[in-house]
Coordinates of C-alpha atoms and ligand atoms in Angstrom, one line a residue:
X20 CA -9.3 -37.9 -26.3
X21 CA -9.0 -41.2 -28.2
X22 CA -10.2 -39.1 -31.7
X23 CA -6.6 -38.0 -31.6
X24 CA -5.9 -41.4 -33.1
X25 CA -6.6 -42.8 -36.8
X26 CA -6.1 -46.5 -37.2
X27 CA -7.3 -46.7 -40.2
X28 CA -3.9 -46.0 -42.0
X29 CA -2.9 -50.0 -42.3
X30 CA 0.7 -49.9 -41.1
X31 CA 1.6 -53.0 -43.2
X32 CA 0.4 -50.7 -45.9
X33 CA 2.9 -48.1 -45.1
X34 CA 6.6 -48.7 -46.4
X35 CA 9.0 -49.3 -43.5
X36 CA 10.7 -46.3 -42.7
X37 CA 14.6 -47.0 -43.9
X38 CA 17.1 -48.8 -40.9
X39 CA 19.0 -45.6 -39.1
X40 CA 21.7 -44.6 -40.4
X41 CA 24.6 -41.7 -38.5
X42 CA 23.0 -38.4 -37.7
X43 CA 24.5 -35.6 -39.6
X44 CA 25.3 -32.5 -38.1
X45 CA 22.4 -30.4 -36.0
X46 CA 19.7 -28.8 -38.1
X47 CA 17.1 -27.6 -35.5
X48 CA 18.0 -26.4 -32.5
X49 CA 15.8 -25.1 -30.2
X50 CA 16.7 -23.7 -26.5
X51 CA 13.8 -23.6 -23.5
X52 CA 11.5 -22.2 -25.7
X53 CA 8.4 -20.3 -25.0
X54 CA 5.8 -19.1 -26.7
X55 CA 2.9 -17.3 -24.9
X56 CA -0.1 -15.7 -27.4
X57 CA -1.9 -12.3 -26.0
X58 CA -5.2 -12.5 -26.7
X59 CA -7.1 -9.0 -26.9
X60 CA -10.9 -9.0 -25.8
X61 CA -11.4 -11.8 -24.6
X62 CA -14.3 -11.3 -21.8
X63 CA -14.4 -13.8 -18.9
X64 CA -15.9 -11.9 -15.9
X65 CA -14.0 -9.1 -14.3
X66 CA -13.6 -6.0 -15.9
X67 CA -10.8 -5.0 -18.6
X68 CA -9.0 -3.3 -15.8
X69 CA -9.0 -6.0 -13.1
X70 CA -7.6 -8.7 -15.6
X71 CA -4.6 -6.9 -16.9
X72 CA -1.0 -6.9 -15.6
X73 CA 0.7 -4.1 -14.5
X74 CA 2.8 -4.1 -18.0
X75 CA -0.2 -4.6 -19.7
X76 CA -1.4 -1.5 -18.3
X77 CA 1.8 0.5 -18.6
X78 CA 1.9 -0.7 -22.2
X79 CA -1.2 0.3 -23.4
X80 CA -1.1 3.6 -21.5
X81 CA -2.8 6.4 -23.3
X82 CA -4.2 4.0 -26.2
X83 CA -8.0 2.7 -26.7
X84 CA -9.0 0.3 -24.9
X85 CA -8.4 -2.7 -26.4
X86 CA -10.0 -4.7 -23.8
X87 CA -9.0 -7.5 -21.4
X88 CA -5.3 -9.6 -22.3
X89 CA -5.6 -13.6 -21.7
X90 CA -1.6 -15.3 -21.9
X91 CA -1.8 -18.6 -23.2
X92 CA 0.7 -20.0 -22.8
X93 CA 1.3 -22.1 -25.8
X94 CA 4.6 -23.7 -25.4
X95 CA 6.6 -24.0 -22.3
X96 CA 10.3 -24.3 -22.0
X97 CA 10.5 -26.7 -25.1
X98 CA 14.3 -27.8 -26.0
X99 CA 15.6 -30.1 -27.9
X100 CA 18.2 -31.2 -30.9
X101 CA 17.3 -32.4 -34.5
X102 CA 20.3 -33.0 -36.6
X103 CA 20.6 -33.8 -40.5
X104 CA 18.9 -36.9 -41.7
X105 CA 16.3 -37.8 -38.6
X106 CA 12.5 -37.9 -39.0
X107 CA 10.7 -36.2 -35.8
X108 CA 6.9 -37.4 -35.7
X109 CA 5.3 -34.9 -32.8
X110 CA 2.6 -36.2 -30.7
X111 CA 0.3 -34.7 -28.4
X112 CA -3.1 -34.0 -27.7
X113 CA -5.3 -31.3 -29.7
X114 CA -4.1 -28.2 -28.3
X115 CA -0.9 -29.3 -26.5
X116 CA 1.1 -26.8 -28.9
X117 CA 2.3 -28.8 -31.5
X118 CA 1.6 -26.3 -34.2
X119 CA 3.0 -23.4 -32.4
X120 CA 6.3 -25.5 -32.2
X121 CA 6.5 -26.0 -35.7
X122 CA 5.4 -22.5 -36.4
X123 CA 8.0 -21.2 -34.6
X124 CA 10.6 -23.6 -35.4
X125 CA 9.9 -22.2 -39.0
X126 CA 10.7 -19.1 -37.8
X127 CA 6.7 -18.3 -38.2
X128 CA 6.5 -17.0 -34.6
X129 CA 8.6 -15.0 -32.4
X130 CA 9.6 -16.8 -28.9
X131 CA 8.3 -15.0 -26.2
X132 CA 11.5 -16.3 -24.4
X133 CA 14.2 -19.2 -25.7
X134 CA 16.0 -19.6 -28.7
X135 CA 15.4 -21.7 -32.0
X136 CA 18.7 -21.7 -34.4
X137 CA 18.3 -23.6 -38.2
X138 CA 20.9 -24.4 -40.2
X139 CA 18.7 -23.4 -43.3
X140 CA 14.9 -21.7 -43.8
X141 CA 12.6 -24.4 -43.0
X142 CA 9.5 -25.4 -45.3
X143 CA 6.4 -25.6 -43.1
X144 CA 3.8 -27.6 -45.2
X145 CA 0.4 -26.9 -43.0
X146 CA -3.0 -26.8 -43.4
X147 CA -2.8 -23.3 -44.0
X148 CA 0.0 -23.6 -46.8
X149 CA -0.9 -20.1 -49.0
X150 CA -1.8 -20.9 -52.1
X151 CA -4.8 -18.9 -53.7
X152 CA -8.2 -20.2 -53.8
X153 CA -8.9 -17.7 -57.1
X154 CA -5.7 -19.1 -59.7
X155 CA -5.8 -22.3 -61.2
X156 CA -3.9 -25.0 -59.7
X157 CA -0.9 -24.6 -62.3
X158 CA -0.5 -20.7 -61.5
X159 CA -0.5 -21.8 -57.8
X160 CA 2.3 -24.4 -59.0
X161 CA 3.8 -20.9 -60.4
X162 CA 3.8 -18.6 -57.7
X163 CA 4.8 -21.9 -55.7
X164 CA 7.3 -22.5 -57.3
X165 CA 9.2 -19.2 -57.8
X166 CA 8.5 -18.3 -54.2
X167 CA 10.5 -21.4 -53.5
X168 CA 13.3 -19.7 -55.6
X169 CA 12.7 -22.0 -58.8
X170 CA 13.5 -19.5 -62.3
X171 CA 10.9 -19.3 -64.7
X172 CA 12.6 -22.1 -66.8
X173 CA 12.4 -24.3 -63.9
X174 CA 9.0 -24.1 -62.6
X175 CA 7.7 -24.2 -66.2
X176 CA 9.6 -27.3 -66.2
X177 CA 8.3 -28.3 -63.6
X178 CA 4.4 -28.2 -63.6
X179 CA 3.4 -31.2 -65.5
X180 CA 5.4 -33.3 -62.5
X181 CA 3.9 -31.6 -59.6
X182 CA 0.4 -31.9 -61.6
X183 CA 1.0 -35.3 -61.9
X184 CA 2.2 -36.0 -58.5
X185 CA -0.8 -34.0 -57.2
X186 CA -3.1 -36.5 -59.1
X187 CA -5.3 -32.8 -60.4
X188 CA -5.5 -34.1 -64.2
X189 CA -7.9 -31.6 -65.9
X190 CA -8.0 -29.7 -62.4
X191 CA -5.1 -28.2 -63.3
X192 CA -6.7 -25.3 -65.4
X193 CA -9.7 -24.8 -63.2
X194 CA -9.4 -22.1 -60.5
X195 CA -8.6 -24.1 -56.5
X196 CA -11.8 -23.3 -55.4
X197 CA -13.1 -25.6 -57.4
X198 CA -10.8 -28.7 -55.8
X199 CA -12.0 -31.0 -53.1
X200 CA -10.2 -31.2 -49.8
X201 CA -8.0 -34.3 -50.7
X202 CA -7.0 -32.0 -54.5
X203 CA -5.7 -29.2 -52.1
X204 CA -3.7 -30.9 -49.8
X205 CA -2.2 -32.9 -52.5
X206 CA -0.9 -30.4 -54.2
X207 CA 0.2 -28.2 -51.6
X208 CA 2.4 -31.3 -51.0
X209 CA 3.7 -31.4 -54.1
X210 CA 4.3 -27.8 -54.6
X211 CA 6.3 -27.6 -51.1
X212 CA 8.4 -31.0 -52.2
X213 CA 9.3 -29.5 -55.6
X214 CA 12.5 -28.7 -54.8
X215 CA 14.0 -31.0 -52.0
X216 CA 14.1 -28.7 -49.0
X217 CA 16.9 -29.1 -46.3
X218 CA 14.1 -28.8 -43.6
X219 CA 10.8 -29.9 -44.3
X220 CA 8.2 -30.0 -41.2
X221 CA 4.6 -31.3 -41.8
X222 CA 1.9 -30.5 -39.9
X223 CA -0.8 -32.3 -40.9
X224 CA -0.9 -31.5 -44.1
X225 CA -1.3 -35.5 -45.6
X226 CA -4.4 -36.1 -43.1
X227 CA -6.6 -35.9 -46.4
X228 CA -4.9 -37.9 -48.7
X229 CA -6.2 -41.3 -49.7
X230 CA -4.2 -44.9 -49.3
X231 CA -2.0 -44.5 -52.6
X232 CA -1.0 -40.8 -52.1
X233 CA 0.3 -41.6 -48.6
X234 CA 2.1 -43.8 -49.8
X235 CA 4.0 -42.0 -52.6
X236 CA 4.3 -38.9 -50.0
X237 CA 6.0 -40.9 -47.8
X238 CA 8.6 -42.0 -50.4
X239 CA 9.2 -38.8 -51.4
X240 CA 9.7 -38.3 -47.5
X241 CA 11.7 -41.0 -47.3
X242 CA 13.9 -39.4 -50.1
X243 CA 14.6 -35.9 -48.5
X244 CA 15.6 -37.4 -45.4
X245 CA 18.3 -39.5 -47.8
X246 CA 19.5 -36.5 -49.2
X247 CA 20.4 -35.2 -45.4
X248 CA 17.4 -33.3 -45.0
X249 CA 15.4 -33.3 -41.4
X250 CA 11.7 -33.4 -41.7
X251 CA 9.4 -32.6 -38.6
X252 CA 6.2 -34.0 -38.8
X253 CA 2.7 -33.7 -37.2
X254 CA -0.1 -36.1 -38.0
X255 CA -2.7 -37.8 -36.1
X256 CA -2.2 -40.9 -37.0
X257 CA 0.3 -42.7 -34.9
X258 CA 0.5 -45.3 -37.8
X259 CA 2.3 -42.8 -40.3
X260 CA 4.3 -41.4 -37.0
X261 CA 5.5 -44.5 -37.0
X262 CA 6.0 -45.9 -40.5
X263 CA 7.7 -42.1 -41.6
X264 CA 9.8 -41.5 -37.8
X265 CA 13.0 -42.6 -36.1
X266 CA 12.0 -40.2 -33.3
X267 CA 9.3 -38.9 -31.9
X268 CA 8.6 -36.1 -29.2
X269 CA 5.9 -35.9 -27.5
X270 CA 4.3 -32.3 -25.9
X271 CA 1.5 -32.2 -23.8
X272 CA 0.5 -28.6 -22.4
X273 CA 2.8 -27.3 -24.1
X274 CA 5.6 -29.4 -22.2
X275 CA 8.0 -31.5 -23.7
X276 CA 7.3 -34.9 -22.1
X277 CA 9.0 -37.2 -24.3
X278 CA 11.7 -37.7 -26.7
X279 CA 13.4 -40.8 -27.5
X280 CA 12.5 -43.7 -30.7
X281 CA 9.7 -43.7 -32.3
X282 CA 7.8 -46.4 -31.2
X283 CA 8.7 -45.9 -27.7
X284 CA 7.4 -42.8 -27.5
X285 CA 4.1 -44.0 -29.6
X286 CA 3.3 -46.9 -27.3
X287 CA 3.3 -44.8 -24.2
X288 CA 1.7 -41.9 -25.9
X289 CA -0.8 -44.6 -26.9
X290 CA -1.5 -45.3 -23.6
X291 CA -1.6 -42.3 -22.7
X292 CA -4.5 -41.6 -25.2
X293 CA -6.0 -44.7 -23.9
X294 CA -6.6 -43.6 -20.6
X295 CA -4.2 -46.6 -19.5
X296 CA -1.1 -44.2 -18.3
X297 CA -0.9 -40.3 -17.2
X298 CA 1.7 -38.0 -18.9
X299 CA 4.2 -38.6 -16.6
X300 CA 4.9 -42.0 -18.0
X301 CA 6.6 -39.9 -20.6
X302 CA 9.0 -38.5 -18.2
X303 CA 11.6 -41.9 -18.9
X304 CA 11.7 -41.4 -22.3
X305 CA 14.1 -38.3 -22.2
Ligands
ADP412 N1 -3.3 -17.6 -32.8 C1 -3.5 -18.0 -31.5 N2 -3.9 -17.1 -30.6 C2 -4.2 -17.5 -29.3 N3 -4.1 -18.8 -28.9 C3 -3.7 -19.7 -29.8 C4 -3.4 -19.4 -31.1 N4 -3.1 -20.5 -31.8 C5 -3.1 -21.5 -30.9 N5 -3.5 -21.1 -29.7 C6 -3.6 -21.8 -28.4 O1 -2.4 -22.4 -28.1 C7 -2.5 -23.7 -27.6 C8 -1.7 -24.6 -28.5 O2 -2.3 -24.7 -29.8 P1 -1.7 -25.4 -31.1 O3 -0.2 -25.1 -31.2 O4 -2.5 -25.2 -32.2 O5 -1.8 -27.0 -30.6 P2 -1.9 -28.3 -31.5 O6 -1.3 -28.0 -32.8 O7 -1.1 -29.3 -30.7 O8 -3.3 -28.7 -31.5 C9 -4.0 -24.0 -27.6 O9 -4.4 -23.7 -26.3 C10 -4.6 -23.0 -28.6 O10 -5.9 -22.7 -28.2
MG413 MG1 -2.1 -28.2 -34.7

């Protein structure tokens, strides 16, 4: 469980995440959410029939088989408030739902049950961003662009900065196949922070990055939560998580568990990780 946490990220290395400052209005709400993927065809013993409920059964009435349905249930009666100008590191185990939140935080995923309200479209950098493997880096920076609502003018403007940032130097022309992991991630980075989003949530997405580009990512973190933004981010190291976050929450089985300061939450997920404490030791922290 412990290869949930990186300690190689030096914390002293890290800038210290600005003193907090008032919270500005709500940005994220989201109320006893749940989120529960259907799984077709998955085979675990039993027959199609004998595994399915009876609204399974009434719904797929008269269609092909599609085999046996397994609910997982992803995320469980999650709620919580993220207001203008906060930094939310989520922790949690592999699998405990994290990226399900953020998904449908972004508005990604429909809840099964619950509601999420945003006060503007959130930008969900993952380790999925869509950009094409086949264009060069600076048509991805393009298409990025004006499907972030830049003009023409403006992302043309704007390529040689998000090259730069992205560290791709003669990368730029050569098709993304051709870019190492760290090349990818950087520039999907750069791409998604091109214009300063009002929402920004991060899963992941700077695992990749060497040393120096952490550190100039989590400036230009550091900078959108300035300008009122509220960015939501996911990362296993508990190092960034705390060097990026005023406030963390922690899932576990899809659960909220904790949510309270950063390094609260962090030492007692820590401890958690560590075997030392069960997940109930969150339970305080709410
Ligand atoms: N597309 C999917 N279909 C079915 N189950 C999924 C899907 N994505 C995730 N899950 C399951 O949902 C749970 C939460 O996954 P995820 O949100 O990816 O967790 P985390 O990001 O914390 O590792 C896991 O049990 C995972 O197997
Ligand atoms: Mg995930």
């Amino acid at each position: 469980m412990t290869e949930d946490t990186d300690y190689e990220v030096d914390p002293e290395n890290l800038p210290r995440r600005a003193p907090r400052k008032p919270l500005g209005p709500p940005s994220v709400v989201v109320d006893d959410l749940h989120i529960t993927y259907r799984v077709f065809g998955a085979r675990r013993g039993g027959t199609a029939q004998e595994r399915k409920s009876l609204w399974d059964k009434a719904v797929s009435l008269g269609r092909p088989d599609t085999g046996p349905i397994t609910h997982v249930p992803a995320v469980r009666g999650v709620s919580f408030v993220a207001h203008h100008g906060e930094s939310i590191g989520i922790l949690g185990t592999n699998g405990s739902g994290k990226s399900t939140l953020l998904r449908a935080a972004a508005g990604l995923l429909p809840p099964t049950s619950g509601r999420v309200y945003t006060s503007a479209e959130p930008e969900l950098l993952g380790v999925n961003a869509a950009l094409m493997p086949r264009l060069t880096g600076e048509r991805n920076i393009v298409v990025g662009g004006l499907a972030l609502g830049l003009n023409a003018k403006e992302v043309r403007e704007n390529v040689p900065a998000v090259a730069d940032f992205a560290e791709l130097g003669d990368f730029l022309y050569l098709p993304m196949s051709s870019y190492s992991s760290g090349m990818a991630s950087r520039l999907r980075f750069a791409i998604s922070t091109i214009r300063t989003p009002e929402i920004l949530m991060i899963d992941e997405a700077l695992a990749t990055g060497d040393a120096s580009f952490r550190k100039k990512s989590t400036r230009r973190i550091e900078e959108i939560r300035e300008q009122a933004g509220t960015v939501f981010f996911v990362s296993h190291s508990l190092a960034s998580v705390r060097a990026m976050c005023t406030r963390a929450l922690w899932i576990e089985k899809g659960k909220l568990v904790a949510d309270g300061d950063v390094d609260e939450v962090a030492d007692a997920y820590h401890a958690f990780v560590e075997g030392r404490t069960d997940a109930s030791s969150g339970a305080k922290l709410r």
